[in-house]
mmCIF file of C-alpha atoms in Angstrom:
data_model
loop_
_atom_site.group_PDB
_atom_site.id
_atom_site.type_symbol
_atom_site.label_atom_id
_atom_site.label_comp_id
_atom_site.label_asym_id
_atom_site.label_seq_id
_atom_site.Cartn_x
_atom_site.Cartn_y
_atom_site.Cartn_z
ATOM 1 C CA MET A 256 21.464 -2.662 15.660
ATOM 2 C CA LYS A 257 19.233 -2.783 18.690
ATOM 3 C CA LYS A 258 15.626 -3.820 18.451
ATOM 4 C CA ALA A 259 12.851 -1.644 19.778
ATOM 5 C CA THR A 260 12.069 -2.388 23.414
ATOM 6 C CA LYS A 261 8.522 -2.850 24.686
ATOM 7 C CA ALA A 262 8.699 0.734 25.971
ATOM 8 C CA ASP A 263 9.881 1.943 22.551
ATOM 9 C CA ILE A 264 7.000 0.144 20.852
ATOM 10 C CA GLU A 265 4.460 1.824 23.141
ATOM 11 C CA ILE A 266 6.009 5.232 22.348
ATOM 12 C CA ILE A 267 5.853 4.482 18.612
ATOM 13 C CA LYS A 268 2.242 3.306 18.791
ATOM 14 C CA LYS A 269 1.121 6.311 20.830
ATOM 15 C CA ALA A 270 2.808 8.839 18.530
ATOM 16 C CA PHE A 271 1.499 7.227 15.349
ATOM 17 C CA VAL A 272 -2.070 7.063 16.679
ATOM 18 C CA GLU A 273 -1.969 10.682 17.847
ATOM 19 C CA THR A 274 -0.486 11.945 14.572
ATOM 20 C CA TYR A 275 -2.049 9.716 11.922
ATOM 21 C CA SER A 276 -5.274 8.227 13.313
ATOM 22 C CA GLY A 277 -7.360 9.868 10.573
ATOM 23 C CA ALA A 278 -4.922 9.212 7.725
ATOM 24 C CA VAL A 279 -6.128 7.611 4.504
ATOM 25 C CA THR A 280 -4.502 6.673 1.228
ATOM 26 C CA GLU A 281 -3.395 9.466 -1.085
ATOM 27 C CA LEU A 282 -4.800 7.554 -4.056
ATOM 28 C CA ASN A 283 -7.935 9.168 -5.499
ATOM 29 C CA TYR A 284 -11.009 6.947 -5.820
ATOM 30 C CA THR A 285 -14.787 7.039 -5.424
ATOM 31 C CA ASN A 286 -15.650 3.343 -5.063
ATOM 32 C CA ASP A 287 -14.115 -0.076 -4.470
ATOM 33 C CA TYR A 288 -13.548 -0.717 -8.188
ATOM 34 C CA GLU A 289 -11.517 2.475 -8.566
ATOM 35 C CA LEU A 290 -9.615 1.845 -5.342
ATOM 36 C CA LEU A 291 -8.550 -1.657 -6.361
ATOM 37 C CA ILE A 292 -7.317 -0.498 -9.760
ATOM 38 C CA ALA A 293 -5.473 2.458 -8.237
ATOM 39 C CA ILE A 294 -3.688 0.151 -5.802
ATOM 40 C CA ILE A 295 -2.741 -2.270 -8.591
ATOM 41 C CA LEU A 296 -1.316 0.611 -10.635
ATOM 42 C CA SER A 297 0.570 2.039 -7.649
ATOM 43 C CA ALA A 298 2.968 -0.915 -7.459
ATOM 44 C CA GLN A 299 6.421 0.578 -8.094
ATOM 45 C CA CYS A 300 4.725 3.788 -9.196
ATOM 46 C CA THR A 301 3.998 6.930 -7.179
ATOM 47 C CA ASP A 302 0.502 7.750 -5.972
ATOM 48 C CA LYS A 303 0.869 11.142 -7.633
ATOM 49 C CA ARG A 304 1.461 9.514 -11.022
ATOM 50 C CA VAL A 305 -1.451 7.098 -10.534
ATOM 51 C CA ASN A 306 -3.761 10.008 -9.710
ATOM 52 C CA ILE A 307 -2.773 11.662 -12.987
ATOM 53 C CA ILE A 308 -3.533 8.497 -14.973
ATOM 54 C CA THR A 309 -6.765 7.243 -13.434
ATOM 55 C CA PRO A 310 -9.286 10.025 -14.271
ATOM 56 C CA ALA A 311 -9.171 9.259 -18.009
ATOM 57 C CA LEU A 312 -9.101 5.506 -17.326
ATOM 58 C CA PHE A 313 -12.157 5.627 -15.077
ATOM 59 C CA GLU A 314 -14.018 7.921 -17.447
ATOM 60 C CA LYS A 315 -13.581 5.471 -20.313
ATOM 61 C CA TYR A 316 -14.054 2.345 -18.186
ATOM 62 C CA PRO A 317 -16.320 3.295 -15.244
ATOM 63 C CA ASP A 318 -16.913 -0.261 -14.027
ATOM 64 C CA VAL A 319 -15.746 -3.861 -14.378
ATOM 65 C CA PHE A 320 -18.182 -4.516 -17.214
ATOM 66 C CA ALA A 321 -16.708 -1.762 -19.370
ATOM 67 C CA LEU A 322 -13.141 -2.742 -18.486
ATOM 68 C CA ALA A 323 -13.723 -6.448 -19.134
ATOM 69 C CA ASP A 324 -14.558 -5.645 -22.769
ATOM 70 C CA ALA A 325 -11.722 -3.150 -23.199
ATOM 71 C CA ASN A 326 -9.220 -3.296 -26.025
ATOM 72 C CA LEU A 327 -5.826 -4.083 -24.537
ATOM 73 C CA GLU A 328 -3.971 -1.545 -26.688
ATOM 74 C CA ASP A 329 -6.411 1.195 -25.676
ATOM 75 C CA VAL A 330 -5.804 0.447 -21.997
ATOM 76 C CA LYS A 331 -2.045 0.373 -22.529
ATOM 77 C CA GLU A 332 -2.236 3.803 -24.125
ATOM 78 C CA LEU A 333 -3.963 5.197 -21.040
ATOM 79 C CA LEU A 334 -1.407 3.588 -18.716
ATOM 80 C CA LYS A 335 1.737 4.262 -20.748
ATOM 81 C CA THR A 336 3.263 6.691 -18.216
ATOM 82 C CA CYS A 337 2.881 4.125 -15.425
ATOM 83 C CA SER A 338 5.657 1.677 -14.608
ATOM 84 C CA PHE A 339 5.117 -1.830 -16.021
ATOM 85 C CA PHE A 340 2.061 -0.558 -17.893
ATOM 86 C CA ASN A 341 1.972 -3.531 -20.285
ATOM 87 C CA ASN A 342 1.491 -6.077 -17.515
ATOM 88 C CA LYS A 343 -0.783 -3.813 -15.518
ATOM 89 C CA ALA A 344 -3.059 -3.260 -18.518
ATOM 90 C CA LYS A 345 -3.381 -7.026 -19.014
ATOM 91 C CA ASN A 346 -3.957 -7.614 -15.315
ATOM 92 C CA ILE A 347 -6.702 -5.065 -14.751
ATOM 93 C CA ILE A 348 -8.659 -6.386 -17.745
ATOM 94 C CA LYS A 349 -8.270 -9.967 -16.465
ATOM 95 C CA MET A 350 -9.229 -8.777 -12.986
ATOM 96 C CA ALA A 351 -12.435 -7.235 -14.323
ATOM 97 C CA GLN A 352 -13.296 -10.385 -16.279
ATOM 98 C CA SER A 353 -12.721 -12.553 -13.206
ATOM 99 C CA VAL A 354 -14.871 -10.303 -10.992
ATOM 100 C CA ILE A 355 -17.735 -10.680 -13.483
ATOM 101 C CA ALA A 356 -17.263 -14.435 -13.909
ATOM 102 C CA ASN A 357 -16.769 -15.316 -10.256
ATOM 103 C CA TYR A 358 -18.272 -12.520 -8.146
ATOM 104 C CA ASP A 359 -21.287 -11.291 -10.146
ATOM 105 C CA GLY A 360 -19.474 -8.091 -11.017
ATOM 106 C CA ASN A 361 -18.837 -7.137 -7.380
ATOM 107 C CA ILE A 362 -15.318 -6.574 -6.076
ATOM 108 C CA PRO A 363 -14.798 -9.097 -3.259
ATOM 109 C CA HIS A 364 -14.130 -7.567 0.152
ATOM 110 C CA ASN A 365 -12.208 -10.549 1.444
ATOM 111 C CA GLN A 366 -8.437 -10.870 1.481
ATOM 112 C CA LYS A 367 -8.421 -14.519 0.440
ATOM 113 C CA GLU A 368 -10.718 -13.858 -2.518
ATOM 114 C CA LEU A 369 -8.916 -10.679 -3.582
ATOM 115 C CA VAL A 370 -5.580 -12.451 -4.022
ATOM 116 C CA LYS A 371 -7.207 -14.756 -6.583
ATOM 117 C CA LEU A 372 -7.600 -11.784 -8.935
ATOM 118 C CA ALA A 373 -5.004 -10.941 -11.591
ATOM 119 C CA GLY A 374 -2.556 -8.299 -10.443
ATOM 120 C CA VAL A 375 -3.585 -8.635 -6.790
ATOM 121 C CA GLY A 376 -0.975 -9.985 -4.415
ATOM 122 C CA ASN A 377 -1.019 -10.110 -0.637
ATOM 123 C CA LYS A 378 0.103 -6.493 -0.223
ATOM 124 C CA THR A 379 -2.467 -5.135 -2.691
ATOM 125 C CA ALA A 380 -5.268 -7.116 -1.044
ATOM 126 C CA ASN A 381 -4.236 -5.931 2.417
ATOM 127 C CA VAL A 382 -4.017 -2.290 1.329
ATOM 128 C CA PHE A 383 -7.519 -2.558 -0.169
ATOM 129 C CA MET A 384 -8.946 -4.067 3.010
ATOM 130 C CA ILE A 385 -7.153 -1.523 5.209
ATOM 131 C CA GLU A 386 -8.418 1.429 3.201
ATOM 132 C CA PHE A 387 -11.962 0.321 2.372
ATOM 133 C CA GLU A 388 -12.814 -1.767 5.424
ATOM 134 C CA GLY A 389 -10.474 -0.458 8.120
ATOM 135 C CA ALA A 390 -9.307 -4.053 8.495
ATOM 136 C CA ASN A 391 -6.782 -4.955 11.182
ATOM 137 C CA LEU A 392 -4.134 -5.927 8.632
ATOM 138 C CA MET A 393 -0.614 -4.779 7.835
ATOM 139 C CA ALA A 394 0.725 -4.130 4.343
ATOM 140 C CA VAL A 395 4.449 -3.611 3.853
ATOM 141 C CA ASP A 396 5.619 -1.339 1.055
ATOM 142 C CA THR A 397 9.055 0.273 0.737
ATOM 143 C CA HIS A 398 8.139 3.041 3.210
ATOM 144 C CA VAL A 399 6.786 0.657 5.847
ATOM 145 C CA PHE A 400 9.800 -1.618 5.387
ATOM 146 C CA ARG A 401 12.259 1.248 5.829
ATOM 147 C CA VAL A 402 10.502 2.845 8.808
ATOM 148 C CA SER A 403 10.044 -0.443 10.643
ATOM 149 C CA HIS A 404 13.744 -1.200 10.255
ATOM 150 C CA ARG A 405 14.941 2.266 11.259
ATOM 151 C CA LEU A 406 12.803 2.163 14.395
ATOM 152 C CA GLY A 407 13.948 -1.340 15.265
ATOM 153 C CA LEU A 408 10.497 -2.884 14.916
ATOM 154 C CA SER A 409 11.855 -5.492 12.519
ATOM 155 C CA TYR A 410 15.132 -6.512 10.940
ATOM 156 C CA GLU A 411 13.633 -9.182 8.731
ATOM 157 C CA LYS A 412 14.855 -9.065 5.131
ATOM 158 C CA THR A 413 11.643 -9.929 3.306
ATOM 159 C CA VAL A 414 8.306 -8.147 3.088
ATOM 160 C CA GLU A 415 6.432 -11.253 4.252
ATOM 161 C CA LYS A 416 8.509 -11.764 7.396
ATOM 162 C CA THR A 417 8.489 -8.045 8.172
ATOM 163 C CA GLU A 418 4.699 -8.026 7.915
ATOM 164 C CA ALA A 419 4.417 -10.992 10.277
ATOM 165 C CA GLU A 420 6.702 -9.359 12.843
ATOM 166 C CA LEU A 421 4.834 -6.043 12.719
ATOM 167 C CA VAL A 422 1.501 -7.814 13.194
ATOM 168 C CA LYS A 423 2.911 -9.671 16.196
ATOM 169 C CA LYS A 424 4.369 -6.561 17.823
ATOM 170 C CA LEU A 425 1.725 -3.940 17.026
ATOM 171 C CA LYS A 426 -1.321 -6.267 17.252
ATOM 172 C CA ASP A 427 -4.211 -3.796 17.112
ATOM 173 C CA ASP A 428 -5.029 -0.686 15.046
ATOM 174 C CA LEU A 429 -2.845 -2.059 12.268
ATOM 175 C CA HIS A 430 -4.725 -0.012 9.660
ATOM 176 C CA ILE A 431 -3.575 3.151 11.458
ATOM 177 C CA PHE A 432 0.020 1.964 11.734
ATOM 178 C CA HIS A 433 0.162 1.013 8.064
ATOM 179 C CA GLN A 434 -1.022 4.454 6.930
ATOM 180 C CA ALA A 435 1.192 6.124 9.537
ATOM 181 C CA MET A 436 4.357 4.382 8.390
ATOM 182 C CA VAL A 437 3.577 5.039 4.721
ATOM 183 C CA LEU A 438 3.121 8.765 5.268
ATOM 184 C CA PHE A 439 5.905 9.077 7.843
ATOM 185 C CA GLY A 440 8.264 7.288 5.456
ATOM 186 C CA ARG A 441 7.124 9.281 2.432
ATOM 187 C CA TYR A 442 7.488 12.738 3.942
ATOM 188 C CA THR A 443 9.746 12.524 7.007
ATOM 189 C CA CYS A 444 11.729 9.299 7.286
ATOM 190 C CA LYS A 445 12.712 9.397 3.615
ATOM 191 C CA ALA A 446 15.164 6.951 2.058
ATOM 192 C CA LEU A 447 17.557 9.746 1.140
ATOM 193 C CA ASN A 448 18.027 12.771 3.383
ATOM 194 C CA PRO A 449 15.546 11.839 6.113
ATOM 195 C CA ASP A 450 14.057 14.900 7.820
ATOM 196 C CA CYS A 451 15.430 14.072 11.247
ATOM 197 C CA ASP A 452 14.715 17.585 12.571
ATOM 198 C CA ASN A 453 10.997 16.815 12.308
ATOM 199 C CA CYS A 454 11.166 13.182 13.363
ATOM 200 C CA LEU A 455 8.662 11.889 15.910
ATOM 201 C CA PHE A 456 11.250 9.514 17.345
ATOM 202 C CA PRO A 457 14.728 11.108 17.563
ATOM 203 C CA HIS A 458 15.216 9.548 21.005
ATOM 204 C CA ILE A 459 14.476 5.976 19.927
ATOM 205 C CA CYS A 460 15.563 5.871 16.270
ATOM 206 C CA LYS A 461 18.074 3.060 15.739
ATOM 207 C CA THR A 462 19.686 4.111 12.458
ATOM 208 C CA LYS A 463 19.534 6.486 9.474
ATOM 209 C CA GLN A 464 20.582 3.644 7.182
ATOM 210 C CA SER A 465 18.194 2.918 4.330
ATOM 211 C CA PHE A 466 16.742 -0.528 3.775
ATOM 212 C CA LYS A 467 15.219 -2.374 0.863
ATOM 213 C CA PRO A 468 13.455 -5.729 1.026
ATOM 214 C CA ALA A 469 15.355 -8.711 -0.317
#
């Protein structure tokens, strides 16, 4: 498959900025604590499902101090309809305890510090920084991976290498391009039955084939 040309990349960037410049995450949250937990829970789980789960969770545990003292089985019960809820319950409690022990109860707003927290990998940290700080970072989920491959922006097989290539090619406004590719992939450039009639890029799309990271 052909890679996107420099001209293609400029077309992609222009269309995404025009269409999605004001886009934000579809996860519901009111502060950085809620955002971080919502992102952790969203791994391999839909935003819609997370938004169903979190109101009761945040009502019972409104901050890191409440969550740090939580009973694990009680948290599991609240998360039971979320994928991998056992591990996620353990991780968010550990995360809260670490934030208290190491950051005076304040969620760190630094990518390098965020990844030290339980349940927070590179993608989760980047998504947090993109959403809360408008940081010039790229986070690659299944939608971003698929869209970037279909448009010829990257043919790398891993999330890490795809992220690096997108950063190199798109350079600026990465927070916009991340949100754009998530929403474009979720609602238009879907894995199955992509809505090609409403595609922004029918003239430069490289393939309808679906892709999953190795």
